[in-house]
Coordinates of C-alpha atoms and ligand atoms in Angstrom, one line a residue:
M1234 CA 0.1 0.3 -0.1
S1235 CA 1.2 3.7 -0.8
T1236 CA 2.1 6.0 2.0
V1237 CA -0.7 8.2 2.6
A1238 CA -0.6 12.0 1.9
P1239 CA -2.6 14.3 4.0
H1240 CA -4.4 14.9 0.9
T1241 CA -6.1 11.7 0.4
V1242 CA -9.8 10.8 -0.2
D1243 CA -10.1 8.5 3.0
R1244 CA -7.4 7.3 5.1
T1245 CA -9.7 5.1 7.3
E1246 CA -10.7 2.9 4.4
Q1247 CA -9.4 -0.5 3.6
A1248 CA -6.4 -0.5 1.2
T1249 CA -7.4 1.8 -1.8
E1250 CA -4.5 2.0 -4.2
T1251 CA -3.4 5.5 -4.6
R1252 CA -1.3 7.4 -7.2
I1253 CA 0.2 10.7 -7.2
A1254 CA -2.6 13.3 -8.4
S1255 CA -0.5 15.1 -11.4
Y1256 CA -0.1 11.8 -13.0
L1257 CA -4.0 10.9 -12.4
L1258 CA -4.8 14.4 -13.8
T1259 CA -2.7 13.9 -17.0
E1260 CA -4.4 10.5 -18.0
Y1261 CA -7.7 12.4 -17.5
L1262 CA -6.7 14.8 -19.7
E1263 CA -5.8 12.4 -22.3
R1264 CA -9.1 10.8 -21.6
L1265 CA -10.9 14.2 -22.5
G1266 CA -9.3 14.1 -25.9
V1267 CA -6.7 17.0 -24.7
E1268 CA -3.8 16.7 -27.3
V1269 CA -1.6 20.1 -26.7
I1270 CA -1.1 22.3 -23.6
F1271 CA 0.4 25.5 -23.9
G1272 CA 2.2 27.0 -21.1
L1273 CA 5.2 28.2 -19.2
C1274 CA 7.0 26.7 -16.4
G1275 CA 7.5 27.5 -12.7
H1276 CA 8.3 26.0 -9.7
T1277 CA 4.3 25.3 -9.1
I1278 CA 3.7 23.2 -12.0
I1279 CA 6.6 21.2 -12.6
A1280 CA 4.9 17.9 -10.9
L1281 CA 2.3 18.6 -13.6
L1282 CA 5.0 18.9 -16.3
D1283 CA 7.0 15.7 -15.6
A1284 CA 3.4 13.6 -15.6
L1285 CA 2.8 15.6 -19.3
G1286 CA 6.3 14.7 -20.2
K1287 CA 5.6 10.9 -20.2
S1288 CA 2.1 11.6 -21.7
R1289 CA 0.7 11.6 -25.2
I1290 CA -0.1 15.3 -24.6
R1291 CA 1.9 17.6 -26.4
F1292 CA 3.6 20.5 -24.3
V1293 CA 4.4 23.9 -26.0
S1294 CA 6.7 25.9 -24.1
T1295 CA 6.4 29.7 -24.8
R1296 CA 8.5 32.3 -23.4
H1297 CA 5.6 34.5 -22.2
E1298 CA 2.5 33.1 -20.7
Q1299 CA 0.3 35.9 -22.7
I1300 CA 1.8 34.2 -25.8
A1301 CA 0.9 30.7 -24.4
A1302 CA -3.0 31.9 -23.7
H1303 CA -3.4 33.7 -27.2
A1304 CA -1.9 30.4 -28.7
V1305 CA -4.4 28.2 -26.7
D1306 CA -7.2 30.6 -28.0
G1307 CA -5.9 30.2 -31.5
Y1308 CA -6.0 26.6 -31.3
A1309 CA -9.6 26.5 -30.0
R1310 CA -11.1 28.7 -32.8
A1311 CA -9.5 26.7 -35.3
S1312 CA -9.7 23.1 -33.9
G1313 CA -13.4 23.7 -32.1
K1314 CA -11.8 22.0 -29.0
T1315 CA -11.7 23.2 -25.6
G1316 CA -7.8 25.0 -25.4
V1317 CA -5.9 24.2 -22.5
L1318 CA -3.2 26.6 -20.6
L1319 CA -0.6 26.0 -17.9
T1320 CA 0.7 28.5 -16.1
H1321 CA 2.4 29.3 -13.0
L1322 CA 1.0 31.4 -9.9
G1323 CA 1.6 35.2 -9.3
P1324 CA 3.5 36.6 -12.5
G1325 CA 2.5 33.7 -14.6
L1326 CA -1.0 34.0 -13.8
T1327 CA -0.8 37.9 -14.4
N1328 CA 1.1 37.1 -17.7
A1329 CA -1.5 35.1 -18.9
C1330 CA -4.6 37.4 -17.5
T1331 CA -4.7 39.5 -21.2
G1332 CA -5.0 36.2 -23.4
V1333 CA -7.4 34.7 -21.1
A1334 CA -9.5 38.0 -20.9
N1335 CA -8.9 38.1 -24.7
A1336 CA -10.5 34.7 -25.3
A1337 CA -13.2 35.2 -22.7
L1338 CA -14.4 38.2 -24.6
D1339 CA -14.9 36.3 -27.7
S1340 CA -16.4 33.4 -26.1
I1341 CA -13.4 30.7 -26.6
P1342 CA -13.9 27.5 -24.7
M1343 CA -10.5 27.2 -22.2
V1344 CA -9.4 25.8 -19.1
V1345 CA -6.5 27.4 -17.3
I1346 CA -4.7 25.4 -15.1
A1347 CA -2.6 27.5 -12.7
G1348 CA -0.2 26.3 -10.0
D1349 CA -0.7 28.4 -6.9
V1350 CA 1.7 28.3 -3.5
P1351 CA 1.4 25.7 -0.9
S1352 CA -1.7 25.4 0.6
H1353 CA -0.3 25.2 4.2
Y1354 CA 1.0 28.5 3.6
Y1355 CA -2.5 30.3 3.7
G1356 CA -2.1 33.7 4.9
R1357 CA 1.8 33.9 5.2
H1358 CA 2.3 35.8 2.1
P1359 CA 4.6 33.0 0.6
H1360 CA 7.3 33.6 -2.5
Q1361 CA 5.4 34.9 -5.7
E1362 CA 1.8 35.1 -4.5
V1363 CA -0.3 38.2 -5.4
N1364 CA -1.3 39.1 -2.0
L1365 CA -0.7 42.4 0.5
Q1366 CA -4.6 43.2 0.6
Q1367 CA -6.2 39.8 0.2
D1368 CA -4.9 36.3 1.4
A1369 CA -4.6 33.2 -0.8
D1370 CA -6.8 34.8 -3.2
Q1371 CA -4.9 35.8 -6.5
C1372 CA -7.1 33.5 -8.7
Q1373 CA -9.7 36.3 -7.9
I1374 CA -7.9 38.7 -10.5
Y1375 CA -9.5 36.5 -13.1
R1376 CA -13.0 36.9 -11.8
P1377 CA -14.6 39.6 -14.3
F1378 CA -14.3 37.8 -17.2
C1379 CA -13.8 33.8 -16.4
K1380 CA -17.1 31.6 -16.4
R1381 CA -15.8 30.2 -13.2
V1382 CA -12.7 30.5 -10.9
Y1383 CA -11.9 27.6 -8.7
R1384 CA -9.5 27.3 -6.1
V1385 CA -8.8 23.7 -5.1
D1386 CA -8.3 23.5 -1.5
R1387 CA -8.3 19.9 -0.8
A1388 CA -6.8 17.2 -3.1
E1389 CA -10.1 15.2 -3.4
D1390 CA -11.8 18.0 -4.8
L1391 CA -9.5 18.1 -7.9
P1392 CA -11.2 15.4 -9.9
R1393 CA -14.6 17.0 -9.3
I1394 CA -13.4 20.7 -10.3
M1395 CA -11.6 19.4 -13.6
E1396 CA -14.9 17.5 -14.9
R1397 CA -16.7 21.1 -13.8
A1398 CA -14.3 23.0 -15.7
F1399 CA -14.2 20.9 -19.2
H1400 CA -18.4 20.6 -18.6
L1401 CA -18.8 24.6 -18.3
A1402 CA -15.9 25.8 -20.5
P1403 CA -17.3 24.6 -23.8
S1404 CA -21.0 24.5 -22.6
G1405 CA -24.0 27.3 -23.1
R1406 CA -21.7 30.4 -24.3
P1407 CA -18.2 29.2 -24.3
G1408 CA -15.5 30.6 -22.1
P1409 CA -12.4 30.3 -19.9
V1410 CA -12.7 28.6 -16.6
L1411 CA -9.6 28.9 -14.2
V1412 CA -8.5 26.0 -12.2
D1413 CA -6.3 27.5 -9.5
V1414 CA -4.1 24.3 -7.7
P1415 CA -1.9 24.6 -4.7
M1416 CA 1.0 23.1 -5.9
D1417 CA 1.0 20.2 -2.9
I1418 CA -2.1 19.0 -4.1
F1419 CA -0.4 18.0 -7.9
S1420 CA 1.9 15.9 -5.4
A1421 CA -0.8 14.5 -3.1
D1422 CA -2.0 11.0 -3.4
L1423 CA -5.3 10.3 -4.7
P1424 CA -7.1 6.9 -5.2
V1425 CA -6.5 5.6 -8.7
D1426 CA -10.2 5.7 -9.6
A1427 CA -10.4 9.4 -8.6
F1428 CA -11.2 11.0 -11.8
H1429 CA -13.7 8.4 -12.9
Q1430 CA -16.3 11.0 -13.8
L1431 CA -16.3 12.1 -17.5
P1432 CA -18.5 15.6 -18.4
A1433 CA -21.8 14.6 -19.3
P1434 CA -22.6 14.8 -23.0
M1435 CA -25.0 17.5 -23.6
S1436 CA -27.7 18.3 -26.0
R1437 CA -28.0 22.0 -27.2
P1438 CA -31.1 24.0 -26.9
T1439 CA -32.9 24.7 -29.8
V1440 CA -36.3 26.7 -30.6
D1441 CA -39.9 25.0 -30.1
Q1442 CA -41.6 24.9 -33.4
A1443 CA -44.1 27.5 -32.6
T1444 CA -41.2 30.1 -32.3
V1445 CA -39.7 28.5 -35.6
A1446 CA -43.1 29.4 -37.1
Q1447 CA -43.2 32.8 -35.9
I1448 CA -39.5 33.8 -37.1
V1449 CA -40.0 32.2 -40.4
E1450 CA -43.3 34.2 -41.1
A1451 CA -41.9 37.7 -39.8
L1452 CA -38.9 37.0 -42.3
A1453 CA -41.0 35.9 -45.3
S1454 CA -43.4 38.7 -45.0
A1455 CA -40.8 41.6 -44.1
E1456 CA -40.6 44.1 -46.8
R1457 CA -36.6 44.7 -45.7
P1458 CA -35.4 42.1 -43.6
V1459 CA -31.9 41.3 -42.6
L1460 CA -30.2 37.9 -41.1
Y1461 CA -27.3 39.7 -38.9
A1462 CA -24.6 37.1 -38.0
G1463 CA -22.1 37.1 -35.2
G1464 CA -19.3 35.1 -34.1
G1465 CA -21.9 32.3 -32.4
V1466 CA -22.6 31.5 -35.9
L1467 CA -18.9 30.4 -37.0
S1468 CA -18.7 29.0 -33.6
A1469 CA -21.3 26.9 -33.7
R1470 CA -20.5 25.8 -37.2
A1471 CA -23.7 26.8 -38.3
T1472 CA -22.7 28.5 -41.8
S1473 CA -24.3 26.2 -44.2
E1474 CA -27.9 26.4 -42.3
L1475 CA -27.2 30.4 -42.3
A1476 CA -26.8 30.3 -46.1
A1477 CA -29.8 27.8 -46.7
L1478 CA -32.3 30.2 -44.3
A1479 CA -31.0 33.3 -46.3
E1480 CA -31.5 31.7 -49.8
A1481 CA -34.8 30.2 -49.0
L1482 CA -36.3 33.3 -48.1
E1483 CA -33.9 35.8 -50.1
V1484 CA -32.7 37.5 -47.2
P1485 CA -29.4 39.7 -47.1
V1486 CA -27.0 38.6 -44.8
A1487 CA -24.7 41.1 -42.9
H1488 CA -22.3 40.0 -39.9
T1489 CA -20.0 41.5 -37.4
L1490 CA -15.9 41.4 -37.3
M1491 CA -15.9 37.7 -35.9
G1492 CA -19.1 36.7 -38.2
K1493 CA -16.8 37.2 -41.1
G1494 CA -16.8 34.1 -43.1
C1495 CA -20.8 33.2 -42.3
L1496 CA -21.2 33.1 -45.9
P1497 CA -18.2 33.3 -48.7
D1498 CA -17.6 36.9 -49.6
D1499 CA -19.0 36.3 -53.2
H1500 CA -22.1 35.0 -52.0
P1501 CA -24.8 37.3 -53.8
L1502 CA -26.7 37.9 -50.5
L1503 CA -23.5 39.0 -48.5
L1504 CA -23.7 42.4 -47.4
G1505 CA -20.6 42.4 -45.2
Q1506 CA -19.4 43.7 -42.1
T1507 CA -21.5 46.6 -40.2
G1508 CA -20.3 49.2 -38.1
F1509 CA -17.4 51.6 -37.9
W1510 CA -15.0 49.7 -40.1
G1511 CA -17.9 48.2 -42.1
L1512 CA -19.6 48.5 -45.3
P1513 CA -21.6 51.1 -46.2
I1514 CA -24.0 48.8 -48.0
A1515 CA -24.0 46.8 -44.9
N1516 CA -24.7 49.7 -42.4
D1517 CA -27.5 51.4 -45.0
T1518 CA -29.4 48.2 -45.5
C1519 CA -29.5 47.3 -41.7
R1520 CA -30.5 50.9 -40.7
T1521 CA -33.3 50.7 -43.4
A1522 CA -34.5 47.2 -42.3
D1523 CA -37.9 46.6 -41.1
L1524 CA -36.8 43.3 -39.4
I1525 CA -33.3 42.3 -38.3
V1526 CA -32.9 38.6 -37.1
A1527 CA -29.8 38.7 -35.1
V1528 CA -27.9 35.4 -34.6
G1529 CA -24.8 34.7 -32.0
T1530 CA -24.0 38.4 -31.6
R1531 CA -23.4 40.9 -28.5
L1532 CA -24.8 43.7 -31.1
A1533 CA -21.2 45.3 -29.6
E1534 CA -20.3 48.9 -30.0
A1535 CA -17.6 48.4 -32.9
N1536 CA -20.1 46.7 -35.1
S1537 CA -23.0 48.9 -34.2
S1538 CA -21.5 52.3 -34.7
S1539 CA -21.6 52.9 -31.4
W1540 CA -25.5 52.0 -31.1
D1541 CA -26.0 55.5 -32.9
P1542 CA -29.3 55.0 -35.0
R1543 CA -27.9 57.3 -37.7
Y1544 CA -25.5 54.7 -38.9
T1545 CA -25.7 51.0 -38.4
F1546 CA -29.1 50.2 -36.7
S1547 CA -32.2 51.7 -35.9
M1548 CA -34.3 49.9 -33.2
P1549 CA -37.0 50.7 -33.0
P1550 CA -38.6 51.0 -35.7
T1551 CA -36.6 48.3 -36.9
R1552 CA -38.0 45.3 -35.1
L1553 CA -35.3 42.8 -33.4
I1554 CA -35.4 39.2 -33.1
H1555 CA -32.3 38.3 -31.1
I1556 CA -30.9 34.4 -31.1
D1557 CA -28.0 34.0 -28.6
A1558 CA -26.7 31.2 -26.4
D1559 CA -26.6 33.7 -23.5
E1560 CA -29.6 35.3 -22.0
A1561 CA -27.6 37.9 -20.8
E1562 CA -26.9 39.3 -24.5
I1563 CA -30.7 39.7 -25.2
G1564 CA -32.0 43.3 -24.7
R1565 CA -28.8 44.7 -23.7
N1566 CA -28.3 47.2 -26.2
Y1567 CA -31.6 47.3 -28.1
P1568 CA -35.2 47.0 -27.7
T1569 CA -36.1 43.4 -28.4
D1570 CA -39.3 42.1 -30.1
L1571 CA -38.3 38.8 -29.4
G1572 CA -35.3 36.8 -27.6
V1573 CA -34.4 33.2 -28.2
V1574 CA -31.9 31.3 -26.2
A1575 CA -30.8 28.7 -28.6
D1576 CA -27.8 27.1 -30.1
A1577 CA -27.1 29.0 -33.7
K1578 CA -26.7 25.7 -35.6
L1579 CA -29.8 23.9 -34.3
A1580 CA -31.8 27.2 -34.4
L1581 CA -30.9 28.2 -37.8
A1582 CA -31.1 24.6 -39.1
A1583 CA -34.6 24.8 -37.5
L1584 CA -35.4 27.7 -39.3
A1585 CA -34.1 27.0 -42.5
A1586 CA -36.2 23.8 -42.8
A1587 CA -39.3 25.7 -42.0
A1588 CA -38.5 28.2 -44.4
R1589 CA -37.7 26.0 -47.6
G1590 CA -40.4 26.6 -50.2
K1591 CA -42.2 29.5 -48.2
R1592 CA -43.4 32.0 -50.1
H1593 CA -42.0 35.5 -49.2
Q1594 CA -42.2 39.1 -50.4
N1595 CA -40.5 39.7 -53.4
R1596 CA -37.3 41.4 -52.9
G1597 CA -37.0 43.1 -56.3
P1598 CA -33.6 43.8 -57.3
L1599 CA -32.0 42.9 -54.0
R1600 CA -28.8 40.8 -55.2
D1601 CA -28.4 43.7 -57.9
D1602 CA -28.0 46.3 -55.2
I1603 CA -26.0 44.3 -53.2
A1604 CA -23.4 43.7 -56.1
R1605 CA -23.7 47.8 -57.1
G1606 CA -23.0 48.6 -53.2
R1607 CA -19.9 46.3 -53.1
R1608 CA -18.5 47.0 -55.9
A1609 CA -18.6 50.9 -55.1
F1610 CA -17.0 50.8 -51.7
A1611 CA -14.2 48.4 -53.6
E1612 CA -13.6 51.3 -56.4
N1613 CA -12.2 53.5 -53.5
W1614 CA -9.2 51.4 -53.3
D1615 CA -9.0 48.7 -55.9
H1616 CA -6.8 50.7 -58.2
Q1617 CA -4.3 50.1 -55.2
W1618 CA -4.5 46.4 -55.6
S1619 CA -1.8 46.8 -58.2
S1620 CA 0.1 50.0 -56.8
D1621 CA 3.9 49.5 -57.2
Q1622 CA 4.2 52.2 -54.4
Y1623 CA 7.1 51.4 -51.8
P1624 CA 6.6 52.0 -48.9
M1625 CA 3.9 49.6 -50.0
R1626 CA 0.2 50.6 -50.0
P1627 CA -1.9 48.1 -47.3
E1628 CA -4.3 47.4 -50.0
R1629 CA -1.5 45.7 -52.4
I1630 CA 0.0 43.7 -49.4
L1631 CA -3.7 42.5 -49.0
A1632 CA -4.3 41.4 -52.5
E1633 CA -0.6 39.9 -52.6
L1634 CA -1.7 37.6 -49.3
R1635 CA -4.9 36.7 -50.9
K1636 CA -3.3 35.2 -54.0
A1637 CA -0.6 33.5 -52.3
V1638 CA -2.8 31.8 -49.4
P1639 CA -5.2 28.8 -50.6
A1640 CA -8.6 29.4 -49.9
D1641 CA -8.5 27.2 -47.3
G1642 CA -5.6 28.9 -45.4
F1643 CA -5.8 30.5 -42.1
I1644 CA -5.4 34.7 -41.6
V1645 CA -5.0 35.6 -38.1
T1646 CA -5.0 39.1 -37.7
D1647 CA -3.9 41.2 -34.5
V1648 CA -5.3 44.7 -34.2
G1649 CA -4.6 47.8 -36.4
W1650 CA -4.7 48.2 -40.3
N1651 CA -4.5 44.3 -40.5
K1652 CA -7.9 43.5 -38.8
N1653 CA -9.7 46.5 -40.0
G1654 CA -8.7 45.8 -43.3
V1655 CA -8.9 42.2 -43.8
A1656 CA -12.2 42.4 -42.2
Q1657 CA -13.5 44.9 -44.9
Q1658 CA -11.5 44.4 -48.1
F1659 CA -10.0 40.6 -47.9
P1660 CA -12.4 38.2 -49.4
I1661 CA -12.9 35.0 -47.1
T1662 CA -14.5 31.7 -48.8
V1663 CA -13.9 29.4 -46.4
P1664 CA -15.7 29.7 -43.1
G1665 CA -13.3 30.0 -40.2
T1666 CA -10.1 30.9 -41.8
F1667 CA -10.4 34.4 -40.6
I1668 CA -9.2 34.5 -37.1
T1669 CA -9.3 38.0 -35.2
P1670 CA -9.4 39.5 -31.4
S1671 CA -12.6 41.5 -31.3
G1672 CA -14.1 42.0 -27.8
L1673 CA -10.6 43.0 -26.2
A1674 CA -8.9 43.7 -29.4
T1675 CA -5.5 43.0 -28.2
M1676 CA -2.6 44.0 -29.6
G1677 CA -0.3 41.0 -29.7
F1678 CA -2.9 38.2 -30.2
G1679 CA -1.9 37.7 -33.8
P1680 CA 1.4 36.6 -33.8
S1681 CA 1.2 34.0 -30.7
A1682 CA -2.4 33.1 -31.8
V1683 CA -1.4 31.8 -35.3
L1684 CA 0.9 29.2 -33.3
G1685 CA -2.1 27.0 -31.8
V1686 CA -3.8 27.6 -35.3
K1687 CA -1.2 25.9 -36.9
I1688 CA -1.0 23.2 -34.2
A1689 CA -4.9 22.5 -35.0
H1690 CA -4.0 22.2 -38.8
P1691 CA -0.9 21.4 -39.6
D1692 CA -1.3 20.7 -43.2
R1693 CA -3.0 24.2 -43.9
A1694 CA -1.4 27.5 -44.4
A1695 CA -1.3 29.6 -41.2
V1696 CA -0.3 33.8 -41.7
S1697 CA -0.2 36.3 -38.9
L1698 CA -1.1 39.6 -40.6
V1699 CA 0.3 41.9 -37.8
G1700 CA 1.5 45.5 -37.6
D1701 CA 5.1 46.2 -36.4
G1702 CA 3.6 47.4 -33.1
G1703 CA 1.6 44.2 -32.7
F1704 CA 4.3 42.3 -33.7
S1705 CA 7.0 43.7 -31.5
T1706 CA 5.2 43.0 -28.2
N1707 CA 6.2 39.5 -28.4
P1708 CA 8.7 38.6 -30.7
S1709 CA 9.7 35.6 -28.9
V1710 CA 6.9 33.8 -30.7
V1711 CA 9.7 33.0 -33.4
A1712 CA 11.4 30.9 -30.9
T1713 CA 8.5 29.1 -29.9
A1714 CA 7.6 28.3 -33.5
M1715 CA 11.1 27.1 -33.9
E1716 CA 11.0 25.0 -31.0
A1717 CA 7.7 23.5 -31.9
E1718 CA 8.9 23.3 -35.6
L1719 CA 5.6 25.4 -37.0
S1720 CA 6.3 26.8 -40.2
V1721 CA 3.6 29.7 -39.7
V1722 CA 4.5 33.2 -41.5
W1723 CA 4.0 36.5 -39.9
L1724 CA 3.6 39.3 -42.5
V1725 CA 4.4 42.3 -40.6
M1726 CA 2.7 45.7 -42.2
D1727 CA 5.8 48.1 -41.2
N1728 CA 4.7 51.5 -40.9
A1729 CA 7.2 52.2 -38.0
G1730 CA 4.2 53.2 -35.4
F1731 CA 1.1 52.3 -33.8
G1732 CA -0.5 53.3 -36.9
T1733 CA -4.0 53.1 -36.3
I1734 CA -4.0 55.5 -33.1
A1735 CA -1.6 57.9 -34.6
G1736 CA -4.1 58.2 -37.2
L1737 CA -6.7 59.1 -34.7
E1738 CA -4.5 61.5 -32.6
S1739 CA -3.2 63.2 -35.8
M1740 CA -7.0 63.5 -36.9
H1741 CA -8.0 65.1 -33.6
Y1742 CA -4.9 66.6 -32.7
G1743 CA -3.0 67.5 -35.6
S1744 CA 0.0 65.3 -33.9
S1745 CA 0.8 61.6 -33.5
F1746 CA 2.9 62.5 -30.2
G1747 CA 3.5 59.0 -28.2
C1748 CA 2.4 56.9 -31.2
M1749 CA 5.3 56.6 -33.4
F1750 CA 8.4 54.9 -33.3
E1751 CA 11.2 57.4 -33.5
R1752 CA 14.8 57.8 -32.3
G1753 CA 16.7 61.1 -32.4
G1754 CA 13.3 62.7 -34.1
K1755 CA 13.9 60.2 -36.8
P1756 CA 11.4 57.3 -37.8
Y1757 CA 12.8 53.9 -36.2
S1758 CA 12.0 50.7 -37.5
A1759 CA 13.8 47.7 -36.1
D1760 CA 15.0 44.9 -38.7
Y1761 CA 12.3 42.0 -37.5
A1762 CA 13.7 40.2 -40.6
A1763 CA 17.0 40.2 -39.1
M1764 CA 15.7 39.3 -35.8
A1765 CA 13.7 36.1 -37.0
R1766 CA 17.2 35.1 -38.6
A1767 CA 18.9 35.3 -35.3
F1768 CA 16.2 32.8 -33.9
G1769 CA 17.4 30.7 -36.6
A1770 CA 14.1 31.1 -38.4
R1771 CA 13.7 32.8 -41.9
G1772 CA 13.9 36.3 -42.3
V1773 CA 12.5 38.4 -45.3
T1774 CA 12.6 42.1 -45.9
I1775 CA 10.4 43.5 -48.7
E1776 CA 12.6 46.0 -50.8
S1777 CA 9.8 46.4 -53.9
A1778 CA 6.0 45.5 -53.8
G1779 CA 6.8 43.1 -56.4
D1780 CA 8.6 41.2 -54.0
L1781 CA 5.8 40.2 -51.5
G1782 CA 4.2 37.6 -53.9
P1783 CA 7.4 35.6 -54.5
A1784 CA 8.2 36.1 -50.6
L1785 CA 4.7 34.8 -49.6
R1786 CA 5.0 31.8 -51.9
D1787 CA 8.4 31.1 -50.7
A1788 CA 7.4 31.3 -47.0
L1789 CA 4.2 29.0 -47.4
A1790 CA 6.4 26.4 -49.0
S1791 CA 9.0 26.4 -46.3
H1792 CA 9.4 24.1 -43.5
L1793 CA 10.8 26.9 -41.1
P1794 CA 8.8 29.4 -39.7
T1795 CA 9.2 33.1 -41.5
V1796 CA 9.0 36.8 -40.8
I1797 CA 8.3 38.9 -43.7
Q1798 CA 8.6 42.6 -43.0
A1799 CA 6.9 44.8 -45.5
P1800 CA 7.1 48.5 -45.1
M1801 CA 3.8 50.3 -45.5
E1802 CA 2.5 53.6 -45.9
N1803 CA 0.8 54.7 -42.8
A1804 CA -2.8 54.9 -44.4
P1805 CA -5.8 55.0 -42.6
T1806 CA -8.3 52.1 -43.2
P1807 CA -12.1 53.5 -44.6
T1808 CA -14.5 54.1 -41.8
P1809 CA -18.0 54.5 -43.3
G1810 CA -19.9 53.8 -40.2
H1811 CA -19.3 55.7 -36.7
W1812 CA -17.6 55.6 -33.2
N1813 CA -18.7 58.1 -30.7
I1814 CA -14.9 58.2 -29.4
N1815 CA -14.4 60.9 -32.2
D1816 CA -17.1 63.1 -30.6
I1817 CA -15.4 63.1 -27.3
Y1818 CA -11.9 64.4 -27.9
R1819 CA -11.1 68.1 -27.5
K1820 CA -8.3 69.9 -28.3
G1821 CA -7.0 72.5 -26.1
Q1822 CA -4.3 75.2 -26.5
Ligands
TPP3074 C1 -2.7 45.5 -25.8 C2 -3.2 46.6 -26.3 N1 -2.7 47.9 -25.9 C3 -3.2 48.9 -27.0 C4 -4.0 48.8 -28.2 C5 -4.8 50.2 -28.5 N2 -4.5 50.0 -30.1 C6 -5.3 49.6 -31.0 S1 -4.7 49.7 -32.6 C7 -3.2 49.9 -31.9 C8 -2.0 50.1 -32.9 C9 -1.4 48.8 -33.5 O1 -0.3 49.5 -34.1 P1 0.2 48.2 -35.2 O2 0.4 46.8 -34.7 O3 1.6 48.8 -35.4 O4 -0.9 48.3 -36.3 P2 -1.5 49.7 -37.2 O5 -2.1 50.2 -36.1 O6 0.0 50.5 -37.3 O7 -1.9 49.2 -38.6 C10 -2.8 50.0 -30.5 C11 -2.0 50.5 -29.7 C12 -4.6 47.5 -28.1 N3 -5.3 47.4 -29.0 N4 -4.2 46.6 -27.2

């Protein structure tokens, strides 16, 4: 019989075979189908690392916990599975915080396992605990954004809490769950069958037939209806159901930033993205609609032009039917005629089935109007697709990227011209291939998330399109890609500054103080390509616009990670919608 440590289930029972918790936990993670964990070591988690090292689970070690958290996020988005992050306490937990919050705001399922100080040090303020004003409570830093924050106070609770975490993260509205584990618990003995409980298979909520009939009738009889798709449509893998519904009733489809890809960009019923960085045809059609059926969206500020009725949505008089996995989202920002809590895929499938063959209002020249509206907007920049200007025009960078990356390749953006430009001007035809940080819009997301995307789909292209500001937040992603042998590409749009914010500041204040990269009063640009080579990766500097296409094709064919640095003019993305921060700024003397 093994020696029984203080954290066993029942020391008085007759001989229960026990094993060390970290090994049992690792086997449980294997049984759950976990194939990869991203993280960064610390003395609180090496017991688990030892077990992971002996398991089938791949551990990808990053040089910063924020990188690990974004990589988990990218993996979860691309694979559709719950991602797993492993982090040390104190500085590890706080470093990962931004990445986990980013995942939370985009409803990405994630389980965060964090080591903590030994449980018997409660209240003594041990090494690296975030304390001072609160004892043994550092996990609460995650409270405003995690679905649950668990601290495991007794070893016998670890199996039950792990089961809860893997049950809750993907269910309902997905999101991160933190399991904070005092390090002695990883080394405690537990009965060999302690992790017997797997998360229950779950059926997801659908819509009752009467409500389905009501919504389909409302769509069919409306004169100017719009289907409005959010990221929830993509995460539920419900794009073909959306297309079937739209086509059955000839209803145009607009989408949020995260909803891009809900219909192929060349679909004749696709209006495009709404909001500040949206398309005029999308904003105008939504604003003048008589009915909007919104699915899997928060109707968030950026996509709704700060909820100003003059730009994107005018509800009322437009009637709103809102279908979402989370009842808390319904009615938050707009008066709602009908709220439905349902899984997007089941709801859209039921609506599409009921809509098939149903008579609907004559939509007139709807498809022509959409085509004309999209073409008119593109005419603002389509001449730039072939521009030889150097430093390059951003539109030419997008055009070369689209030509080089296969339709099923992933474009993982950061924030800046990359995100706004791709959302607005870059055709996506395969759902799920556009990955972007929306809710928290975290600069630094893209270069790290692409690592997880590539692990989820090693045979597909994965390019992170990122500004030089975003890329330089955590350039050690290159080291991780080298170690993990991930042939990802970072295409760095180099405008020597935090261009998007510089543009805002100069528009309102006539200067871009604090936003551009400068040394001695002159623009300062680091040599990211040389830096990549220093890590052993490939690094390419674009010296004329015509170099980019071949450089991208070489990079995608290479087995090494590649940084491509493309000097670019700091030109703003068009903003057909509205953001009311622009009404707030006031210039003084
Ligand atoms: C972590 C974080 N800090 C600050 C911001 C505010 N912000 C939004 S866009 C941006 C500039 C990004 O610069 P860059 O990556 O060079 O892209 P560009 O805007 O030049 O295209 C900043 C600082 C943010 N979104 N995230």
